[in-house]
C-alpha positions as a printed Julia matrix, in Angstrom:
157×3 Matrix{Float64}:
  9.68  123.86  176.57
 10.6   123.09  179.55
 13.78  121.38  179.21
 14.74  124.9   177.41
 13.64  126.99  180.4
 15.58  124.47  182.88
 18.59  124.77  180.13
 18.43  128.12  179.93
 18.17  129.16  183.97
 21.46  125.94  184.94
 23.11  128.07  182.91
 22.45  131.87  183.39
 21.83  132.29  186.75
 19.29  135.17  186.68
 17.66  135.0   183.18
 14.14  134.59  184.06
 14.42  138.23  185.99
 16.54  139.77  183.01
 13.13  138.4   181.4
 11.1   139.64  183.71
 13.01  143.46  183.54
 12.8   143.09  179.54
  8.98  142.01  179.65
  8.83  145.38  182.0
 10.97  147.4   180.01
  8.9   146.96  176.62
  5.72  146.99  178.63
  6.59  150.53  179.99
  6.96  151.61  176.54
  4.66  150.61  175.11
  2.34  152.3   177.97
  4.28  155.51  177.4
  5.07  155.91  173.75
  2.07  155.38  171.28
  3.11  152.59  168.61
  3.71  155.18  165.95
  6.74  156.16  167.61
  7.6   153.19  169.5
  7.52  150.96  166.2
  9.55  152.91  164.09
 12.23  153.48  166.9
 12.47  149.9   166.97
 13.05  149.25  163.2
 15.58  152.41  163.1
 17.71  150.61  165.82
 17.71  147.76  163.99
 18.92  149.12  160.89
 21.58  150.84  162.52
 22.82  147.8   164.28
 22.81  146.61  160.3
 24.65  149.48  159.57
 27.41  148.93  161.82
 27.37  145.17  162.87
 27.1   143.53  159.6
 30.17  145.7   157.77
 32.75  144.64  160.28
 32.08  140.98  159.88
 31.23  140.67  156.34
 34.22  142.5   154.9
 36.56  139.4   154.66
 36.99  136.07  153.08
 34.94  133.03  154.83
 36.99  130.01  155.57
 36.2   126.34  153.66
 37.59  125.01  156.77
 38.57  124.61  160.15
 40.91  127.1   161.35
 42.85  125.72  164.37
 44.49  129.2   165.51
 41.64  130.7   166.72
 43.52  134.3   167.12
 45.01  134.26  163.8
 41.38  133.02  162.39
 40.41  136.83  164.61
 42.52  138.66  162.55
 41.65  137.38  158.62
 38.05  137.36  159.64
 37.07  140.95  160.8
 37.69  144.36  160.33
 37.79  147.73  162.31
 36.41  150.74  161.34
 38.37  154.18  161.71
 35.95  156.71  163.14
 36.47  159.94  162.0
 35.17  162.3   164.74
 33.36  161.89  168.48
 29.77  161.33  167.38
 30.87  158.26  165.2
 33.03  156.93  167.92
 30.0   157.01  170.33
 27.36  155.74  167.31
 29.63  152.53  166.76
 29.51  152.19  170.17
 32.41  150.14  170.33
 31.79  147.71  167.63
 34.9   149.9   165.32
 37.0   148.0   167.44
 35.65  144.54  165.81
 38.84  142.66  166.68
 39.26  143.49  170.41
 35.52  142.55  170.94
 36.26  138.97  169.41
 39.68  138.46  170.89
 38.25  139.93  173.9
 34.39  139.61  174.55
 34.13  140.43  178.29
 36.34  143.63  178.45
 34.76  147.1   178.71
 34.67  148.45  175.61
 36.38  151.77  177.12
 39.36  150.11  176.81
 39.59  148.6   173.07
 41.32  151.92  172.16
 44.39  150.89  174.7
 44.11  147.79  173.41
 44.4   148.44  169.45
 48.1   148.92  169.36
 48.94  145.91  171.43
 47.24  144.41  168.8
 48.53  146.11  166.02
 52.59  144.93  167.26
 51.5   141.53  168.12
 50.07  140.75  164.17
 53.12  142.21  163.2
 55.47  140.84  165.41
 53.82  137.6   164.79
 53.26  137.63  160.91
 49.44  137.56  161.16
 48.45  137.2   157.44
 46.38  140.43  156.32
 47.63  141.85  159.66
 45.22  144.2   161.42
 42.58  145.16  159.32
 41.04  148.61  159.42
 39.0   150.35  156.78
 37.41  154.27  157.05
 33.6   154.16  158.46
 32.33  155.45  155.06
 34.87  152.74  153.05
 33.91  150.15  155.03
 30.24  151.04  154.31
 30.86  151.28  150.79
 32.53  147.92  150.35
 29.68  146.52  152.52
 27.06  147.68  150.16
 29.05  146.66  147.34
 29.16  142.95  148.78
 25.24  143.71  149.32
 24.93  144.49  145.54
 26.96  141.79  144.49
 25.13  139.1   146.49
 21.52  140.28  145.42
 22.92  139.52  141.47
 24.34  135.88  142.56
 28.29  137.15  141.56
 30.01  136.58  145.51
 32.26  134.17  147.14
């Protein structure tokens, strides 16, 4: 255990107090709210990070093999979602813009709608097979559950 904790702090400077706020964090609520509210919220979270994370990365072909262009391998392995009014864009929180968040992990996610149609013109200007890849929020959701089905009955790949 310890060679995990040692691992763990070389690495992240300042994990055991983002431990320490998180241990504080769930300790406050679980002081404030009773646990039939508290455990609940927790599972509804959950299932909406489901709801949104899973779609976006799901929705495309797996690859048998290596891939050695890692940007092109960006583009035929996720897909956007088009949000369709303000309350969506703020519910994805971000995660519609599946492409800039892999392509670009450390940017502010304020700025993955500037950065949509450079990426649009660069998979065309650059032949990117499937080029971007965007489905509605409710499509997207559709084919996800659709995959979902198909999995449960042993008929995917």
């Amino acid at each position: 255990l310890q060679v995990a904790v040692n691992s763990v702090e070389e690495k992240r400077p300042g994990a055991k107090e983002e431990l320490f706020g998180l241990l504080a964090h769930y300790f406050i609520m679980l002081t404030i709210l009773p646990l039939q509210v508290w455990v609940p919220a927790v599972f509804v979270s959950g299932l909406m990070s489901a709801l949104i994370v899973t779609p976006t990365h799901q929705s495309e072909e797996l690859f048998e093999d290596y891939q050695p262009d890692w940007v092109t391998a960006q583009y035929q392995s996720t897909r956007n979602a088009v949000t369709t009014n303000p309350f969506s864009e703020w519910i994805w929180g971000g995660m519609q813009y599946q492409l800039e968040h892999h392509l670009f992990p450390s940017m502010p996610r304020s700025k993955y709608p500037k950065l949509k149609p450079i990426l649009q013109k660069f998979a065309e200007d650059n032949n990117i097979p499937g080029g971007y890849r965007e489905s509605g929020e409710f499509e997207i959701q559709k084919n996800e559950l659709g995959l979902i089905l198909a999995s449960s009955r042993g008929r995917c790949g």
